[in-house]
mmCIF file of N, CA, C and O in Angstrom:
data_model
loop_
_atom_site.group_PDB
_atom_site.id
_atom_site.type_symbol
_atom_site.label_atom_id
_atom_site.label_comp_id
_atom_site.label_asym_id
_atom_site.label_seq_id
_atom_site.Cartn_x
_atom_site.Cartn_y
_atom_site.Cartn_z
ATOM 1 N N ALA A 1033 317.991 93.644 205.186
ATOM 2 C CA ALA A 1033 316.580 93.297 205.173
ATOM 3 C C ALA A 1033 316.190 92.732 206.533
ATOM 4 O O ALA A 1033 316.928 91.966 207.130
ATOM 5 N N ARG A 1034 315.015 93.103 206.989
ATOM 6 C CA ARG A 1034 314.539 92.639 208.287
ATOM 7 C C ARG A 1034 313.993 91.233 208.222
ATOM 8 O O ARG A 1034 314.013 90.525 209.214
ATOM 9 N N CYS A 1035 313.466 90.826 207.087
ATOM 10 C CA CYS A 1035 312.854 89.500 206.947
ATOM 11 C C CYS A 1035 313.618 88.687 205.913
ATOM 12 O O CYS A 1035 313.955 89.190 204.849
ATOM 13 N N ARG A 1036 313.849 87.439 206.243
ATOM 14 C CA ARG A 1036 314.501 86.571 205.276
ATOM 15 C C ARG A 1036 313.491 86.097 204.236
ATOM 16 O O ARG A 1036 313.824 85.930 203.066
ATOM 17 N N TRP A 1037 312.275 85.841 204.664
ATOM 18 C CA TRP A 1037 311.222 85.341 203.773
ATOM 19 C C TRP A 1037 310.003 86.245 203.860
ATOM 20 O O TRP A 1037 309.638 86.716 204.925
ATOM 21 N N MET A 1038 309.363 86.439 202.732
ATOM 22 C CA MET A 1038 308.083 87.140 202.676
ATOM 23 C C MET A 1038 307.134 86.225 201.919
ATOM 24 O O MET A 1038 307.447 85.798 200.801
ATOM 25 N N ILE A 1039 306.014 85.895 202.530
ATOM 26 C CA ILE A 1039 305.058 84.972 201.901
ATOM 27 C C ILE A 1039 303.789 85.739 201.562
ATOM 28 O O ILE A 1039 303.192 86.381 202.426
ATOM 29 N N TYR A 1040 303.394 85.653 200.307
ATOM 30 C CA TYR A 1040 302.140 86.246 199.836
ATOM 31 C C TYR A 1040 301.173 85.115 199.526
ATOM 32 O O TYR A 1040 301.571 84.126 198.907
ATOM 33 N N GLU A 1041 299.923 85.278 199.909
ATOM 34 C CA GLU A 1041 298.895 84.290 199.560
ATOM 35 C C GLU A 1041 297.935 84.944 198.576
ATOM 36 O O GLU A 1041 297.258 85.929 198.907
ATOM 37 N N ALA A 1042 297.881 84.387 197.378
ATOM 38 C CA ALA A 1042 296.997 84.934 196.340
ATOM 39 C C ALA A 1042 295.544 84.595 196.663
ATOM 40 O O ALA A 1042 295.257 83.697 197.443
ATOM 41 N N GLU A 1043 294.655 85.344 196.036
ATOM 42 C CA GLU A 1043 293.213 85.119 196.214
ATOM 43 C C GLU A 1043 292.671 84.253 195.085
ATOM 44 O O GLU A 1043 293.234 84.241 193.989
ATOM 45 N N PRO A 1044 291.559 83.565 195.334
ATOM 46 C CA PRO A 1044 290.890 82.868 194.230
ATOM 47 C C PRO A 1044 290.413 83.898 193.199
ATOM 48 O O PRO A 1044 290.170 85.059 193.537
ATOM 49 N N ALA A 1045 290.289 83.465 191.968
ATOM 50 C CA ALA A 1045 289.750 84.354 190.929
ATOM 51 C C ALA A 1045 288.317 84.734 191.311
ATOM 52 O O ALA A 1045 287.548 83.895 191.773
ATOM 53 N N LEU A 1046 287.992 86.005 191.144
ATOM 54 C CA LEU A 1046 286.650 86.487 191.481
ATOM 55 C C LEU A 1046 285.907 86.859 190.209
ATOM 56 O O LEU A 1046 286.417 87.638 189.406
ATOM 57 N N GLY A 1047 284.733 86.277 190.030
ATOM 58 C CA GLY A 1047 283.965 86.570 188.823
ATOM 59 C C GLY A 1047 284.698 86.150 187.566
ATOM 60 O O GLY A 1047 284.545 86.781 186.527
ATOM 61 N N GLY A 1048 285.534 85.098 187.678
ATOM 62 C CA GLY A 1048 286.265 84.614 186.508
ATOM 63 C C GLY A 1048 287.484 85.450 186.152
ATOM 64 O O GLY A 1048 288.079 85.251 185.107
ATOM 65 N N LYS A 1049 287.853 86.400 187.035
ATOM 66 C CA LYS A 1049 288.994 87.272 186.754
ATOM 67 C C LYS A 1049 290.043 87.155 187.859
ATOM 68 O O LYS A 1049 289.709 87.028 189.031
ATOM 69 N N VAL A 1050 291.303 87.245 187.472
ATOM 70 C CA VAL A 1050 292.408 87.255 188.415
ATOM 71 C C VAL A 1050 292.387 88.603 189.129
ATOM 72 O O VAL A 1050 292.275 89.654 188.490
ATOM 73 N N THR A 1051 292.501 88.588 190.459
ATOM 74 C CA THR A 1051 292.422 89.833 191.232
ATOM 75 C C THR A 1051 293.731 90.620 191.148
ATOM 76 O O THR A 1051 294.790 90.075 190.829
ATOM 77 N N ASP A 1052 293.639 91.913 191.471
ATOM 78 C CA ASP A 1052 294.833 92.763 191.502
ATOM 79 C C ASP A 1052 295.838 92.239 192.528
ATOM 80 O O ASP A 1052 297.044 92.291 192.301
ATOM 81 N N TRP A 1053 295.331 91.747 193.674
ATOM 82 C CA TRP A 1053 296.227 91.214 194.699
ATOM 83 C C TRP A 1053 296.993 90.002 194.166
ATOM 84 O O TRP A 1053 298.198 89.886 194.383
ATOM 85 N N THR A 1054 296.331 89.107 193.455
ATOM 86 C CA THR A 1054 297.007 87.939 192.891
ATOM 87 C C THR A 1054 298.052 88.372 191.873
ATOM 88 O O THR A 1054 299.162 87.832 191.848
ATOM 89 N N ARG A 1055 297.734 89.353 191.067
ATOM 90 C CA ARG A 1055 298.717 89.882 190.107
ATOM 91 C C ARG A 1055 299.956 90.415 190.838
ATOM 92 O O ARG A 1055 301.088 90.173 190.431
ATOM 93 N N ARG A 1056 299.730 91.108 191.938
ATOM 94 C CA ARG A 1056 300.852 91.633 192.727
ATOM 95 C C ARG A 1056 301.676 90.490 193.310
ATOM 96 O O ARG A 1056 302.913 90.532 193.293
ATOM 97 N N CYS A 1057 301.014 89.462 193.830
ATOM 98 C CA CYS A 1057 301.723 88.305 194.395
ATOM 99 C C CYS A 1057 302.652 87.677 193.356
ATOM 100 O O CYS A 1057 303.811 87.371 193.644
ATOM 101 N N VAL A 1058 302.141 87.485 192.145
ATOM 102 C CA VAL A 1058 302.946 86.882 191.072
ATOM 103 C C VAL A 1058 304.084 87.809 190.681
ATOM 104 O O VAL A 1058 305.222 87.372 190.493
ATOM 105 N N ARG A 1059 303.805 89.097 190.601
ATOM 106 C CA ARG A 1059 304.825 90.078 190.214
ATOM 107 C C ARG A 1059 305.964 90.138 191.241
ATOM 108 O O ARG A 1059 307.125 90.316 190.877
ATOM 109 N N GLN A 1060 305.670 89.983 192.520
ATOM 110 C CA GLN A 1060 306.666 90.089 193.590
ATOM 111 C C GLN A 1060 307.406 88.779 193.860
ATOM 112 O O GLN A 1060 308.405 88.764 194.575
ATOM 113 N N ALA A 1061 306.939 87.671 193.289
ATOM 114 C CA ALA A 1061 307.430 86.339 193.664
ATOM 115 C C ALA A 1061 308.809 86.013 193.114
ATOM 116 O O ALA A 1061 309.151 86.354 191.987
ATOM 117 N N ASP A 1062 309.580 85.309 193.935
ATOM 118 C CA ASP A 1062 310.818 84.661 193.511
ATOM 119 C C ASP A 1062 310.592 83.160 193.371
ATOM 120 O O ASP A 1062 311.374 82.459 192.751
ATOM 121 N N HIS A 1063 309.527 82.688 194.015
ATOM 122 C CA HIS A 1063 309.187 81.265 194.012
ATOM 123 C C HIS A 1063 307.673 81.175 194.180
ATOM 124 O O HIS A 1063 307.109 81.840 195.043
ATOM 125 N N ILE A 1064 307.014 80.368 193.358
ATOM 126 C CA ILE A 1064 305.555 80.228 193.432
ATOM 127 C C ILE A 1064 305.209 78.773 193.703
ATOM 128 O O ILE A 1064 305.723 77.868 193.042
ATOM 129 N N ILE A 1065 304.340 78.564 194.689
ATOM 130 C CA ILE A 1065 303.822 77.229 194.987
ATOM 131 C C ILE A 1065 302.318 77.272 194.738
ATOM 132 O O ILE A 1065 301.603 78.059 195.368
ATOM 133 N N VAL A 1066 301.853 76.455 193.807
ATOM 134 C CA VAL A 1066 300.421 76.341 193.525
ATOM 135 C C VAL A 1066 299.908 75.150 194.320
ATOM 136 O O VAL A 1066 300.348 74.022 194.109
ATOM 137 N N ALA A 1067 299.018 75.406 195.270
ATOM 138 C CA ALA A 1067 298.447 74.342 196.104
ATOM 139 C C ALA A 1067 297.076 73.960 195.561
ATOM 140 O O ALA A 1067 296.264 74.825 195.242
ATOM 141 N N ALA A 1068 296.844 72.651 195.439
ATOM 142 C CA ALA A 1068 295.563 72.158 194.914
ATOM 143 C C ALA A 1068 295.103 70.952 195.721
ATOM 144 O O ALA A 1068 295.904 70.102 196.090
ATOM 145 N N ASN A 1069 293.805 70.906 196.001
ATOM 146 C CA ASN A 1069 293.230 69.732 196.660
ATOM 147 C C ASN A 1069 293.236 68.571 195.680
ATOM 148 O O ASN A 1069 292.931 68.740 194.500
ATOM 149 N N PHE A 1070 293.569 67.380 196.185
ATOM 150 C CA PHE A 1070 293.627 66.197 195.334
ATOM 151 C C PHE A 1070 293.095 65.012 196.117
ATOM 152 O O PHE A 1070 293.578 64.715 197.205
ATOM 153 N N ASN A 1071 292.080 64.351 195.552
ATOM 154 C CA ASN A 1071 291.512 63.200 196.250
ATOM 155 C C ASN A 1071 291.869 61.874 195.584
ATOM 156 O O ASN A 1071 291.490 60.819 196.073
ATOM 157 N N GLY A 1072 292.545 61.911 194.461
ATOM 158 C CA GLY A 1072 292.975 60.688 193.796
ATOM 159 C C GLY A 1072 291.888 59.992 193.000
ATOM 160 O O GLY A 1072 292.151 58.977 192.365
ATOM 161 N N ALA A 1073 290.662 60.519 193.013
ATOM 162 C CA ALA A 1073 289.557 59.854 192.319
ATOM 163 C C ALA A 1073 289.583 60.119 190.815
ATOM 164 O O ALA A 1073 289.206 59.269 190.027
ATOM 165 N N GLY A 1074 290.010 61.313 190.425
ATOM 166 C CA GLY A 1074 289.996 61.673 189.008
ATOM 167 C C GLY A 1074 291.188 61.105 188.255
ATOM 168 O O GLY A 1074 292.239 60.832 188.813
ATOM 169 N N ARG A 1075 290.999 60.902 186.979
ATOM 170 C CA ARG A 1075 292.081 60.428 186.123
ATOM 171 C C ARG A 1075 292.163 61.341 184.905
ATOM 172 O O ARG A 1075 291.183 61.914 184.461
ATOM 173 N N GLY A 1076 293.357 61.473 184.366
ATOM 174 C CA GLY A 1076 293.516 62.248 183.144
ATOM 175 C C GLY A 1076 293.754 63.717 183.423
ATOM 176 O O GLY A 1076 294.074 64.131 184.530
ATOM 177 N N GLU A 1077 293.596 64.507 182.396
ATOM 178 C CA GLU A 1077 293.868 65.933 182.461
ATOM 179 C C GLU A 1077 292.831 66.670 183.307
ATOM 180 O O GLU A 1077 291.643 66.434 183.189
ATOM 181 N N VAL A 1078 293.314 67.553 184.141
ATOM 182 C CA VAL A 1078 292.455 68.446 184.910
ATOM 183 C C VAL A 1078 292.731 69.848 184.392
ATOM 184 O O VAL A 1078 293.881 70.285 184.369
ATOM 185 N N PRO A 1079 291.695 70.546 183.929
ATOM 186 C CA PRO A 1079 291.939 71.884 183.373
ATOM 187 C C PRO A 1079 292.485 72.833 184.434
ATOM 188 O O PRO A 1079 292.048 72.795 185.584
ATOM 189 N N PRO A 1080 293.454 73.666 184.075
ATOM 190 C CA PRO A 1080 294.012 74.616 185.046
ATOM 191 C C PRO A 1080 292.988 75.687 185.406
ATOM 192 O O PRO A 1080 292.116 76.036 184.606
ATOM 193 N N THR A 1081 293.123 76.214 186.621
ATOM 194 C CA THR A 1081 292.258 77.312 187.045
ATOM 195 C C THR A 1081 292.714 78.598 186.369
ATOM 196 O O THR A 1081 293.786 78.670 185.772
ATOM 197 N N LYS A 1082 291.901 79.631 186.497
ATOM 198 C CA LYS A 1082 292.238 80.945 185.943
ATOM 199 C C LYS A 1082 293.567 81.443 186.533
ATOM 200 O O LYS A 1082 294.432 81.950 185.816
ATOM 201 N N ASN A 1083 293.760 81.255 187.852
ATOM 202 C CA ASN A 1083 295.014 81.690 188.485
ATOM 203 C C ASN A 1083 296.200 80.876 187.999
ATOM 204 O O ASN A 1083 297.284 81.426 187.781
ATOM 205 N N GLU A 1084 296.035 79.578 187.816
ATOM 206 C CA GLU A 1084 297.128 78.742 187.314
ATOM 207 C C GLU A 1084 297.543 79.178 185.910
ATOM 208 O O GLU A 1084 298.733 79.248 185.605
ATOM 209 N N ARG A 1085 296.575 79.484 185.067
ATOM 210 C CA ARG A 1085 296.896 79.967 183.722
ATOM 211 C C ARG A 1085 297.632 81.301 183.791
ATOM 212 O O ARG A 1085 298.586 81.543 183.056
ATOM 213 N N TYR A 1086 297.196 82.162 184.707
ATOM 214 C CA TYR A 1086 297.855 83.461 184.856
ATOM 215 C C TYR A 1086 299.313 83.283 185.283
ATOM 216 O O TYR A 1086 300.209 83.923 184.732
ATOM 217 N N VAL A 1087 299.553 82.414 186.259
ATOM 218 C CA VAL A 1087 300.928 82.154 186.708
ATOM 219 C C VAL A 1087 301.760 81.630 185.547
ATOM 220 O O VAL A 1087 302.880 82.079 185.303
ATOM 221 N N ASN A 1088 301.215 80.678 184.810
ATOM 222 C CA ASN A 1088 301.939 80.080 183.682
ATOM 223 C C ASN A 1088 302.274 81.119 182.613
ATOM 224 O O ASN A 1088 303.365 81.108 182.052
ATOM 225 N N ASP A 1089 301.346 82.013 182.356
ATOM 226 C CA ASP A 1089 301.530 83.011 181.291
ATOM 227 C C ASP A 1089 302.320 84.246 181.750
ATOM 228 O O ASP A 1089 302.969 84.886 180.921
ATOM 229 N N SER A 1090 302.268 84.583 183.039
ATOM 230 C CA SER A 1090 302.776 85.879 183.479
ATOM 231 C C SER A 1090 304.011 85.849 184.375
ATOM 232 O O SER A 1090 304.698 86.861 184.498
ATOM 233 N N ALA A 1091 304.275 84.728 185.028
ATOM 234 C CA ALA A 1091 305.432 84.684 185.930
ATOM 235 C C ALA A 1091 306.718 84.773 185.115
ATOM 236 O O ALA A 1091 306.847 84.135 184.073
ATOM 237 N N PRO A 1092 307.671 85.565 185.568
ATOM 238 C CA PRO A 1092 308.956 85.658 184.859
ATOM 239 C C PRO A 1092 309.647 84.287 184.776
ATOM 240 O O PRO A 1092 309.446 83.433 185.631
ATOM 241 N N MET A 1093 310.484 84.122 183.775
ATOM 242 C CA MET A 1093 311.146 82.833 183.536
ATOM 243 C C MET A 1093 312.029 82.399 184.704
ATOM 244 O O MET A 1093 312.198 81.220 184.945
ATOM 245 N N TYR A 1094 312.610 83.341 185.442
ATOM 246 C CA TYR A 1094 313.506 82.984 186.541
ATOM 247 C C TYR A 1094 312.761 82.506 187.791
ATOM 248 O O TYR A 1094 313.370 81.990 188.720
ATOM 249 N N VAL A 1095 311.443 82.674 187.838
ATOM 250 C CA VAL A 1095 310.661 82.277 189.012
ATOM 251 C C VAL A 1095 310.387 80.779 188.962
ATOM 252 O O VAL A 1095 309.844 80.273 187.981
ATOM 253 N N GLU A 1096 310.788 80.091 190.023
ATOM 254 C CA GLU A 1096 310.531 78.657 190.111
ATOM 255 C C GLU A 1096 309.083 78.439 190.536
ATOM 256 O O GLU A 1096 308.603 79.067 191.483
ATOM 257 N N CYS A 1097 308.380 77.571 189.823
ATOM 258 C CA CYS A 1097 306.987 77.243 190.140
ATOM 259 C C CYS A 1097 306.894 75.765 190.482
ATOM 260 O O CYS A 1097 307.464 74.928 189.785
ATOM 261 N N GLN A 1098 306.166 75.465 191.556
ATOM 262 C CA GLN A 1098 305.970 74.088 191.980
ATOM 263 C C GLN A 1098 304.504 73.845 192.275
ATOM 264 O O GLN A 1098 303.768 74.766 192.629
ATOM 265 N N LEU A 1099 304.101 72.582 192.145
ATOM 266 C CA LEU A 1099 302.737 72.163 192.445
ATOM 267 C C LEU A 1099 302.748 71.396 193.752
ATOM 268 O O LEU A 1099 303.535 70.465 193.932
ATOM 269 N N LEU A 1100 301.864 71.768 194.676
ATOM 270 C CA LEU A 1100 301.710 71.090 195.951
ATOM 271 C C LEU A 1100 300.320 70.470 195.977
ATOM 272 O O LEU A 1100 299.325 71.192 195.935
ATOM 273 N N LEU A 1101 300.241 69.136 196.004
ATOM 274 C CA LEU A 1101 298.962 68.441 196.055
ATOM 275 C C LEU A 1101 298.593 68.173 197.506
ATOM 276 O O LEU A 1101 299.360 67.561 198.249
ATOM 277 N N LEU A 1102 297.432 68.643 197.912
ATOM 278 C CA LEU A 1102 296.952 68.461 199.280
ATOM 279 C C LEU A 1102 295.993 67.280 199.313
ATOM 280 O O LEU A 1102 295.039 67.226 198.542
ATOM 281 N N HIS A 1103 296.255 66.337 200.207
ATOM 282 C CA HIS A 1103 295.419 65.143 200.351
ATOM 283 C C HIS A 1103 294.693 65.223 201.686
ATOM 284 O O HIS A 1103 295.267 65.643 202.686
ATOM 285 N N LYS A 1104 293.442 64.759 201.704
ATOM 286 C CA LYS A 1104 292.733 64.663 202.973
ATOM 287 C C LYS A 1104 293.403 63.588 203.809
ATOM 288 O O LYS A 1104 294.029 62.673 203.281
ATOM 289 N N ASP A 1105 293.248 63.683 205.119
ATOM 290 C CA ASP A 1105 293.841 62.710 206.030
ATOM 291 C C ASP A 1105 293.263 61.324 205.745
ATOM 292 O O ASP A 1105 292.060 61.114 205.830
ATOM 293 N N VAL A 1106 294.127 60.402 205.368
ATOM 294 C CA VAL A 1106 293.716 59.045 205.030
ATOM 295 C C VAL A 1106 294.326 58.103 206.053
ATOM 296 O O VAL A 1106 295.479 58.267 206.454
ATOM 297 N N ALA A 1107 293.555 57.079 206.482
ATOM 298 C CA ALA A 1107 294.065 56.111 207.456
ATOM 299 C C ALA A 1107 295.266 55.385 206.855
ATOM 300 O O ALA A 1107 295.224 54.939 205.711
ATOM 301 N N PRO A 1108 296.357 55.270 207.612
ATOM 302 C CA PRO A 1108 297.534 54.575 207.091
ATOM 303 C C PRO A 1108 297.290 53.076 206.967
ATOM 304 O O PRO A 1108 296.399 52.526 207.611
ATOM 305 N N GLU A 1109 298.083 52.447 206.113
ATOM 306 C CA GLU A 1109 297.995 50.998 205.966
ATOM 307 C C GLU A 1109 298.339 50.349 207.298
ATOM 308 O O GLU A 1109 299.153 50.857 208.058
ATOM 309 N N GLU A 1110 297.722 49.219 207.577
ATOM 310 C CA GLU A 1110 297.947 48.540 208.851
ATOM 311 C C GLU A 1110 299.435 48.207 209.026
ATOM 312 O O GLU A 1110 300.090 47.745 208.100
ATOM 313 N N GLY A 1111 299.961 48.494 210.222
ATOM 314 C CA GLY A 1111 301.349 48.193 210.508
ATOM 315 C C GLY A 1111 302.312 49.266 210.055
ATOM 316 O O GLY A 1111 303.505 49.159 210.278
ATOM 317 N N ARG A 1112 301.819 50.288 209.401
ATOM 318 C CA ARG A 1112 302.687 51.341 208.900
ATOM 319 C C ARG A 1112 302.620 52.537 209.844
ATOM 320 O O ARG A 1112 301.550 53.033 210.159
ATOM 321 N N LYS A 1113 303.758 52.995 210.297
ATOM 322 C CA LYS A 1113 303.817 54.112 211.225
ATOM 323 C C LYS A 1113 303.784 55.427 210.448
ATOM 324 O O LYS A 1113 304.454 55.579 209.442
ATOM 325 N N VAL A 1114 303.002 56.363 210.952
ATOM 326 C CA VAL A 1114 302.928 57.680 210.330
ATOM 327 C C VAL A 1114 303.384 58.699 211.356
ATOM 328 O O VAL A 1114 302.835 58.793 212.445
ATOM 329 N N ASP A 1115 304.409 59.471 211.037
ATOM 330 C CA ASP A 1115 304.884 60.541 211.917
ATOM 331 C C ASP A 1115 304.045 61.779 211.703
ATOM 332 O O ASP A 1115 303.733 62.140 210.579
ATOM 333 N N ARG A 1116 303.703 62.444 212.780
ATOM 334 C CA ARG A 1116 302.911 63.681 212.683
ATOM 335 C C ARG A 1116 303.609 64.784 213.426
ATOM 336 O O ARG A 1116 304.133 64.697 214.414
#
């Protein structure tokens, strides 16, 4: 194989439907990372998106799925060093 890693980026659901490209991404995946914006303001259950439900229902059992929470850049606590 020429490439060690192949990364597919799925599309947002269009018109409330999972796109053919997203279906292909899930079908080809060995590992799925679901990235979501998170601001920390909400509490409790957040309903899954159409794509998240599709991944949950359609990804093969051997595919590892992980959630990646993206936070906006927040000022660090005083005296705390942040590596960038």
